[in-house]
Coordinates of C-alpha atoms and ligand atoms in Angstrom, one line a residue:
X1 CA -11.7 13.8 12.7
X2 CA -8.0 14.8 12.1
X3 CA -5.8 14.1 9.1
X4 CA -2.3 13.9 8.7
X5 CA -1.1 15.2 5.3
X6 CA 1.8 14.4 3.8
X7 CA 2.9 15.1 0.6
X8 CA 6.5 14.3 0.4
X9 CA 8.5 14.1 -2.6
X10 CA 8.4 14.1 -6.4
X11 CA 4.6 13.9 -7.8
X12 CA 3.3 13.6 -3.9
X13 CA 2.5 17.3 -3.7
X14 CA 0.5 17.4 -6.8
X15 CA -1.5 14.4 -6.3
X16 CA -2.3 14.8 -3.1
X17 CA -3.6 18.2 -3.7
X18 CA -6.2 16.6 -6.3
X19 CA -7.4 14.1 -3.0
X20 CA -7.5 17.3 -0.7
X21 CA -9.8 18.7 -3.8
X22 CA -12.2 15.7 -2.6
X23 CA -11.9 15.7 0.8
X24 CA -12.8 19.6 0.9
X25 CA -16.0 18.5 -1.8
X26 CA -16.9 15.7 1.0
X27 CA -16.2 18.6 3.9
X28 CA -19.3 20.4 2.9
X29 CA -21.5 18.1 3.1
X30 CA -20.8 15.3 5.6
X31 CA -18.1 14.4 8.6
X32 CA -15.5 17.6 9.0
X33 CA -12.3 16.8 8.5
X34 CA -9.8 19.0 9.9
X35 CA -6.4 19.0 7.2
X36 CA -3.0 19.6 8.8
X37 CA -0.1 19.2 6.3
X38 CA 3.6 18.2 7.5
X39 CA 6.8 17.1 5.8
X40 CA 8.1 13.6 5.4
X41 CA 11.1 12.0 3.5
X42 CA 12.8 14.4 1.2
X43 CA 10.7 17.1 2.4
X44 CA 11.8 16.0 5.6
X45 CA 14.8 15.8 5.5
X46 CA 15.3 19.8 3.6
X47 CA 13.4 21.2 6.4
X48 CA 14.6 19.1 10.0
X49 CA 17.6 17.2 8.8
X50 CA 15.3 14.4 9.1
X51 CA 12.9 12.3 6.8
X52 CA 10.4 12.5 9.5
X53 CA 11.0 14.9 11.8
X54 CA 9.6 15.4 15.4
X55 CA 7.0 17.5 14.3
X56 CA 5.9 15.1 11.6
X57 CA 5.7 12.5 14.1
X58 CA 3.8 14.1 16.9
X59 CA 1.4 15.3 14.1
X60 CA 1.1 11.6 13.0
X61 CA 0.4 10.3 16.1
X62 CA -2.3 12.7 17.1
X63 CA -4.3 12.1 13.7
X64 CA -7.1 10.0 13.3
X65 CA -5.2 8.9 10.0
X66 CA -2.4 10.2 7.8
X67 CA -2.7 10.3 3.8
X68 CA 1.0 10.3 2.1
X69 CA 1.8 10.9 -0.9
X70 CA 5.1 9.7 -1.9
X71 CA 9.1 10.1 -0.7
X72 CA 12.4 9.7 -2.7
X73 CA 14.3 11.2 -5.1
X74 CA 18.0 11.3 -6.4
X75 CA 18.8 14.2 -5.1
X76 CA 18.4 12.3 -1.7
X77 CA 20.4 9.1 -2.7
X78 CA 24.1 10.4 -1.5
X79 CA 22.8 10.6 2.2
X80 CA 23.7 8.5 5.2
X81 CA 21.0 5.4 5.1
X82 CA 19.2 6.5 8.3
X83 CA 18.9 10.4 6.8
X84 CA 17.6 8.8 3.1
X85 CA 13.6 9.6 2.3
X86 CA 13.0 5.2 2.7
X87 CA 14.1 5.2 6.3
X88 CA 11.4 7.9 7.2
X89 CA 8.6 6.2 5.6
X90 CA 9.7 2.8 7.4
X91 CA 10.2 4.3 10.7
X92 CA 6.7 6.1 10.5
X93 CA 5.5 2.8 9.4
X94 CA 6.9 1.2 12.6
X95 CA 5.9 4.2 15.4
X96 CA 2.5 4.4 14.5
X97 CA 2.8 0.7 14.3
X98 CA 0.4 -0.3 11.2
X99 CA 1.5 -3.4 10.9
X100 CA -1.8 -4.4 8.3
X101 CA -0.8 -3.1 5.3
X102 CA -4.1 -4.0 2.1
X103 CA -3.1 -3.9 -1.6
X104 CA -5.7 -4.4 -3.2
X105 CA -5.3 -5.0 -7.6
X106 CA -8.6 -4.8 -8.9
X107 CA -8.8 -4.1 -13.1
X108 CA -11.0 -1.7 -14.2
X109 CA -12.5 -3.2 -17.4
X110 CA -12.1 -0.4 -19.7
X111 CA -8.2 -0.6 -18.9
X112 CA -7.6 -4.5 -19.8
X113 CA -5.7 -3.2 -23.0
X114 CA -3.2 -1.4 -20.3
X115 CA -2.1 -4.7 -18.9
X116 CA 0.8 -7.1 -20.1
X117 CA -1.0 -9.9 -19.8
X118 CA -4.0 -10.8 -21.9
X119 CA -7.1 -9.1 -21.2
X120 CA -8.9 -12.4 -20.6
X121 CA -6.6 -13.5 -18.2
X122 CA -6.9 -10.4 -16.2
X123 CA -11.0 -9.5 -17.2
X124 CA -12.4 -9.4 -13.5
X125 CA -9.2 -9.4 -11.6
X126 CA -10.1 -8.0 -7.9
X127 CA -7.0 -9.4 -5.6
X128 CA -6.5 -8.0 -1.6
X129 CA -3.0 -8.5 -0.8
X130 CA -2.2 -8.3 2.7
X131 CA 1.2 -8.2 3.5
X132 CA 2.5 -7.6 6.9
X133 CA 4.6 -4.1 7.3
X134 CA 6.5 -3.9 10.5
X135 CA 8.6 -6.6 11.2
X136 CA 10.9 -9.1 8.9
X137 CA 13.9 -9.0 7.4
X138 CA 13.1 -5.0 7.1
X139 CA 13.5 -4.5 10.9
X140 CA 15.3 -8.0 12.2
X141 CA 18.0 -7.6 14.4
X142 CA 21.0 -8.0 13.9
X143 CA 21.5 -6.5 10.3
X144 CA 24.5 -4.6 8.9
X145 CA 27.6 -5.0 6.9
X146 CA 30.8 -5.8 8.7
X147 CA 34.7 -7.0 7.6
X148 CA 34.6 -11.1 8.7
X149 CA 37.8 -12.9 7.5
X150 CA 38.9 -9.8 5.7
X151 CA 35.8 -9.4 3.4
X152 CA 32.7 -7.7 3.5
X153 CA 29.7 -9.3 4.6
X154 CA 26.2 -8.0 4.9
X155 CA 23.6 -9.5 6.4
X156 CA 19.8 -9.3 7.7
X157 CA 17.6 -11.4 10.1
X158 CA 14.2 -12.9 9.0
X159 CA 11.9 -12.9 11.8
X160 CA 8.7 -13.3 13.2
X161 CA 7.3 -13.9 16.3
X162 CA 4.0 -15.9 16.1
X163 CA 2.1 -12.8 18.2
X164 CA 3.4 -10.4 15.0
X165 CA 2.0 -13.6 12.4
X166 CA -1.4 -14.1 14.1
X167 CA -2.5 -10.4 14.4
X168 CA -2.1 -9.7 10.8
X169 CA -3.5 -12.9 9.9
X170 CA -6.4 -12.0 11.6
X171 CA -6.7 -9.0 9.6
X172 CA -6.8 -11.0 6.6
X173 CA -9.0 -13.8 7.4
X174 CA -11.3 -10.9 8.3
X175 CA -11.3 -9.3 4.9
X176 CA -11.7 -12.8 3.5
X177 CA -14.9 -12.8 5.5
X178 CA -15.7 -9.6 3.9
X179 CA -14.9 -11.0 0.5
X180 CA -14.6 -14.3 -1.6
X181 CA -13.9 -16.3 1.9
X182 CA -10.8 -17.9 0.1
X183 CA -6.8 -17.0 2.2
X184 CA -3.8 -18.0 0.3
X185 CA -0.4 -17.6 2.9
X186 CA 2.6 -17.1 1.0
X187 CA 5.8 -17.9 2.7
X188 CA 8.6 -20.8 1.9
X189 CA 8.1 -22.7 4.2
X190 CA 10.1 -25.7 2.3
X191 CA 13.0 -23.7 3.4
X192 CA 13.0 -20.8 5.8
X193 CA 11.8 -21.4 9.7
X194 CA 10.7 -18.0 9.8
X195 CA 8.2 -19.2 7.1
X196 CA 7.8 -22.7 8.7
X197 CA 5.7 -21.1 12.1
X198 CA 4.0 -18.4 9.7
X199 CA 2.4 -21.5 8.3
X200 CA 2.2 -23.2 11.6
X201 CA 0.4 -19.7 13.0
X202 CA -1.7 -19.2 10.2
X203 CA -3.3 -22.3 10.0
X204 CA -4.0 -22.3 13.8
X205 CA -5.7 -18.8 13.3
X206 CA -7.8 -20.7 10.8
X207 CA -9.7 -22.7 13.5
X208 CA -11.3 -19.4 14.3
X209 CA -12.4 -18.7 10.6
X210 CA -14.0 -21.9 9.6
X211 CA -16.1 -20.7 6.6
X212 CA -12.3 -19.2 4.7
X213 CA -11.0 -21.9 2.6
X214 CA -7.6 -21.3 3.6
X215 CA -4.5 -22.6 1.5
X216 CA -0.8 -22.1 1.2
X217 CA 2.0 -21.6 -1.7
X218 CA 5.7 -21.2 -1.4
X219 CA 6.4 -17.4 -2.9
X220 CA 8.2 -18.8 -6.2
X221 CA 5.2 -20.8 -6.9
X222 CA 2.6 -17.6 -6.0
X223 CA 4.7 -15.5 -8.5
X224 CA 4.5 -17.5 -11.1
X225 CA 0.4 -18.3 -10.4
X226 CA 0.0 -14.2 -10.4
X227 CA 0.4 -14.4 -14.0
X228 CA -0.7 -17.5 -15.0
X229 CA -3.9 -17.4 -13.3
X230 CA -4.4 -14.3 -11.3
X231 CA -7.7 -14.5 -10.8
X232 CA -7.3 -17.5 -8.7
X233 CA -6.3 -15.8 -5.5
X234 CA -9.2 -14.0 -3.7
X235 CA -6.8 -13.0 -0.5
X236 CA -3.1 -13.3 0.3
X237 CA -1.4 -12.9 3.4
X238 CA 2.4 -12.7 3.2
X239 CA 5.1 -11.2 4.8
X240 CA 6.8 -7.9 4.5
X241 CA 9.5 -8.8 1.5
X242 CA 7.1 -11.4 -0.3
X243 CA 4.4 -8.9 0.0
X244 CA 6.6 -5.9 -1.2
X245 CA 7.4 -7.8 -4.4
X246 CA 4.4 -9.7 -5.0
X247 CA 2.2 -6.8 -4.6
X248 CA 4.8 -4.8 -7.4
X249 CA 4.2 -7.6 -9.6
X250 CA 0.4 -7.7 -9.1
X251 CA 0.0 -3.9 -9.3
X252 CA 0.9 -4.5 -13.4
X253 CA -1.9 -6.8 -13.9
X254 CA -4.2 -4.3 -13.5
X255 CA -2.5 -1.8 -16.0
X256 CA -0.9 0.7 -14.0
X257 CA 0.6 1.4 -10.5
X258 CA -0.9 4.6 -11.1
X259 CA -4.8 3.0 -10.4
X260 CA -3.8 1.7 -7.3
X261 CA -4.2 2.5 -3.4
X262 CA -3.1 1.3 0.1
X263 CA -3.7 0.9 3.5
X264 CA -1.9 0.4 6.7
X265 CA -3.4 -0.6 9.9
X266 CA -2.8 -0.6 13.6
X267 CA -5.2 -3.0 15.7
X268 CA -7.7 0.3 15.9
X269 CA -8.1 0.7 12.6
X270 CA -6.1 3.6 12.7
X271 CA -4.3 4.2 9.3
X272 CA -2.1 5.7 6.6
X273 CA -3.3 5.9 3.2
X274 CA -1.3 6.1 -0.1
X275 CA -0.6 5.2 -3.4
X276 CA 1.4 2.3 -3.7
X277 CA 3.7 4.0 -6.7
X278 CA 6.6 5.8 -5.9
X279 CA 7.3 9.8 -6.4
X280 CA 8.4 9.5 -10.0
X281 CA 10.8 12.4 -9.8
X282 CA 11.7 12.7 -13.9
X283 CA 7.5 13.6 -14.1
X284 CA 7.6 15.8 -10.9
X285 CA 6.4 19.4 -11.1
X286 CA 4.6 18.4 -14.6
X287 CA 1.1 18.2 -13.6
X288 CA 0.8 15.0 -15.7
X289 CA 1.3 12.2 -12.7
X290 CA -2.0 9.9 -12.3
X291 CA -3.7 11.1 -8.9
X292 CA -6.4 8.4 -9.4
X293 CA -3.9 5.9 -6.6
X294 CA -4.5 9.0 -4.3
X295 CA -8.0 9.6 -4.3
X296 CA -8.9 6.1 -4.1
X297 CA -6.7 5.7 -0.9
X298 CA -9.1 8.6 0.3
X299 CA -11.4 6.0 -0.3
X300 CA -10.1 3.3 1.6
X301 CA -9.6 5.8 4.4
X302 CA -13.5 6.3 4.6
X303 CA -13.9 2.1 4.2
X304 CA -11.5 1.5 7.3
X305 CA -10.5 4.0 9.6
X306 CA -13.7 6.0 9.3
X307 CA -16.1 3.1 8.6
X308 CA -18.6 5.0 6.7
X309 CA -19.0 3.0 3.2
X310 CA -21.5 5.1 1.5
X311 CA -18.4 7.9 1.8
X312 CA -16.1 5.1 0.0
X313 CA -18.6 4.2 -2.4
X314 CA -19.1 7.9 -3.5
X315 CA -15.5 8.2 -3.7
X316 CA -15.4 4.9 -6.1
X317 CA -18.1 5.0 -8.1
X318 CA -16.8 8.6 -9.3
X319 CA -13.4 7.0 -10.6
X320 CA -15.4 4.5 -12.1
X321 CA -17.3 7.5 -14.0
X322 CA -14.5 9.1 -14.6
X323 CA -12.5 6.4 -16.2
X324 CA -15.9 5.3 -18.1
X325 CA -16.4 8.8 -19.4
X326 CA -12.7 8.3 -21.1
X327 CA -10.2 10.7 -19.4
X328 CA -7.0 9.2 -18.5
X329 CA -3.6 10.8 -17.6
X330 CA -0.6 9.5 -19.7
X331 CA 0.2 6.5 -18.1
X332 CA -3.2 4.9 -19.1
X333 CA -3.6 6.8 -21.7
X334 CA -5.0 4.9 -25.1
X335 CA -6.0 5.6 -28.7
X336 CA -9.7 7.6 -28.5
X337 CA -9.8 8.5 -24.7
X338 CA -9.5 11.7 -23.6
X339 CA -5.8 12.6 -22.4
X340 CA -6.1 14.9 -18.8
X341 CA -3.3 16.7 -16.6
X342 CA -3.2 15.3 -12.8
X343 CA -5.1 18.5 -11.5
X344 CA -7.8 18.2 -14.5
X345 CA -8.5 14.5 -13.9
X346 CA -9.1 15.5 -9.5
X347 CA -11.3 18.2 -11.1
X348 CA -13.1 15.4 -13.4
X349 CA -13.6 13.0 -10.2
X350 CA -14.7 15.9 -8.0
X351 CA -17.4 16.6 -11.1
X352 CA -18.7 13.2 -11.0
X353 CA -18.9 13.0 -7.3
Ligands
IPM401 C1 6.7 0.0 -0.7 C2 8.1 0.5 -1.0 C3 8.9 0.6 0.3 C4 9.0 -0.8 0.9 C5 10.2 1.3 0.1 C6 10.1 2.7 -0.5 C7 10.9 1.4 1.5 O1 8.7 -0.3 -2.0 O2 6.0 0.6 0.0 O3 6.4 -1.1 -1.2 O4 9.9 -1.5 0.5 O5 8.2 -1.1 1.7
MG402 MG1 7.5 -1.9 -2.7

């Protein structure tokens, strides 16, 4: 198997090299995996001009997946739009097309007191969001800002064809299968079209799925459920903006955007793999960033591209240790626990492994 690796900007270098700590430990004794590292978004951008230059790409392509870290920074923001660190992690999004992108918010117990909310209203939480990556209002034609009756106007397009909604809702009402066997489809359908045939598609992807309860909420209503009663949702499938926000929001329930990882899918199984946090440039270089969000998209990697779960439960279960054997980097840090550096907590999961 080949791997992708990109580290990208801010804290991506130094968290990723804790998951490459783990995939070397998992090298020795099971499926080789053959490491090729490239550079993507800032990185990119510093050494092609690009933020995801040729090279990247082809390398990308070629890989039986691609673990990222993250991309951004400020010393990026000045840039033309299509040159900023964003625009290469969308485009790569879109060529490889992994249109199936999984968020899963799942609590660990021992970090309930790290949430907001109250710890009974988020005990248990386990939550797959699915939210669909490469089309919307993030790639609708005709988008742009023009002069129009001497003012500015900008403007995007919200759309979907109903091949785009029924392949990812496939995806979903297969991990349902997997799972609780309870869909929730977030649109607004009270008021957008676009949202009106996601339903429409949806439920007609249903018929094939008839042991998922599937139901639907309009996205203001599903916000405000997320933290009223969280752990009423089992699966959502959403859209690319919904699920960009509503995955933000449920990421806190669980504590910290630090604990969480990612996939994106193309219809093989095919995937990228990262932390859904960003690259936290004021805590780059500082060897304090969580890498726990990295190393459990390593996991995920093993669960769905390379379909070996004993792999992902090793990879699991030793977080779980980890985080039950009281280290924790700063941002879940808590009275008693023992506070680690990023590169000593990869050492403390490659222990318990
Ligand atoms: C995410 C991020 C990206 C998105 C940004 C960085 C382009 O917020 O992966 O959720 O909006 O998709
Ligand atoms: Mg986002």
């Amino acid at each position: 198997m080949k791997l992708a690796v990109l580290p990208g900007d801010g804290i991506g270098p130094e968290i990723v090299a804790q998951a490459v700590k783990v995939l070397e430990v998992l090298n020795k004794d099971g499926m080789k995996i053959e490491m090729e590292h490239a550079p993507i978004g800032g990185a990119g951008y510093d050494a092609a001009k690009d933020p995801l230059p040729e090279a990247t790409l082809k390398l990308a392509r070629a890989a039986d997946a691609v673990l990222l870290g993250a991309v951004g920074g400020p010393r990026y923001d000045a840039l033309d739009r299509p040159l900023r660190p964003e625009r290469g992690l969308l485009r790569i999004r879109k060529e490889l097309n992994l249109f199936a992108n999984l968020r899963p918010a799942l609590l660990y117990p021992e970090l309930a007191g790290a949430s907001s909310l109250k710890p009974e209203v988020v005990a248990g939480l386990d939550i797959m969001i699915v939210r669909e990556l490469t089309g919307d209002v993030y790639f609708g034609q005709p988008r742009g800002i023009e002069v129009r009756n001497g003012e500015r106007v900008g403007f995007n397009t919200m759309i979907y064809s109903e091949s785009e909604v029924r392949r990812v809702a496939h995806v979903a009402f297969g991990i349902a299968m997997k799972r609780g066997k309870k869909l929730c489809s977030v649109e607004k359908a009270n008021v957008l079209e676009c949202s009106e045939l996601w339903k429409e598609v949806v439920a007609e992807v249903a018929k094939d799925y008839p042991e998922v309860e599937l139901s639907s909420m309009y996205v203001d209503n599903a916000a405000m459920q997320l933290v009223r009663n969280p752990k009423q949702f089992d699966v959502i499938v959403t859209g690319n903006i919904f699920g960009d926000i509503l995955s933000d929001q449920a990421s806190m329930l669980s504590g910290s955007i630090g604990m969480l990882p990612s996939a994106s899918l193309d219809e093989n199984n095919k995937g990228m793999y990262e932390p859904i946090h960003g690259s936290a440039p004021d805590i780059a270089g500082k060897d304090i960033a969580n890498p726990l969000a990295t190393i459990l998209s390593v996991a995920m990697m093993y669960r769905y591209t390379f379909a070996d779960m004993a792999t992902a439960d090793r990879i699991e279960n030793a977080v779980k240790k980890v985080i039950a054997q009281g280290y924790r980097t700063g941002d879940i840090y808590t009275d008693g626990c023992k506070k680690v550096s990023c590169s000593q907590m990869g050492d403390a999961v490659v222990a318990a492994m």
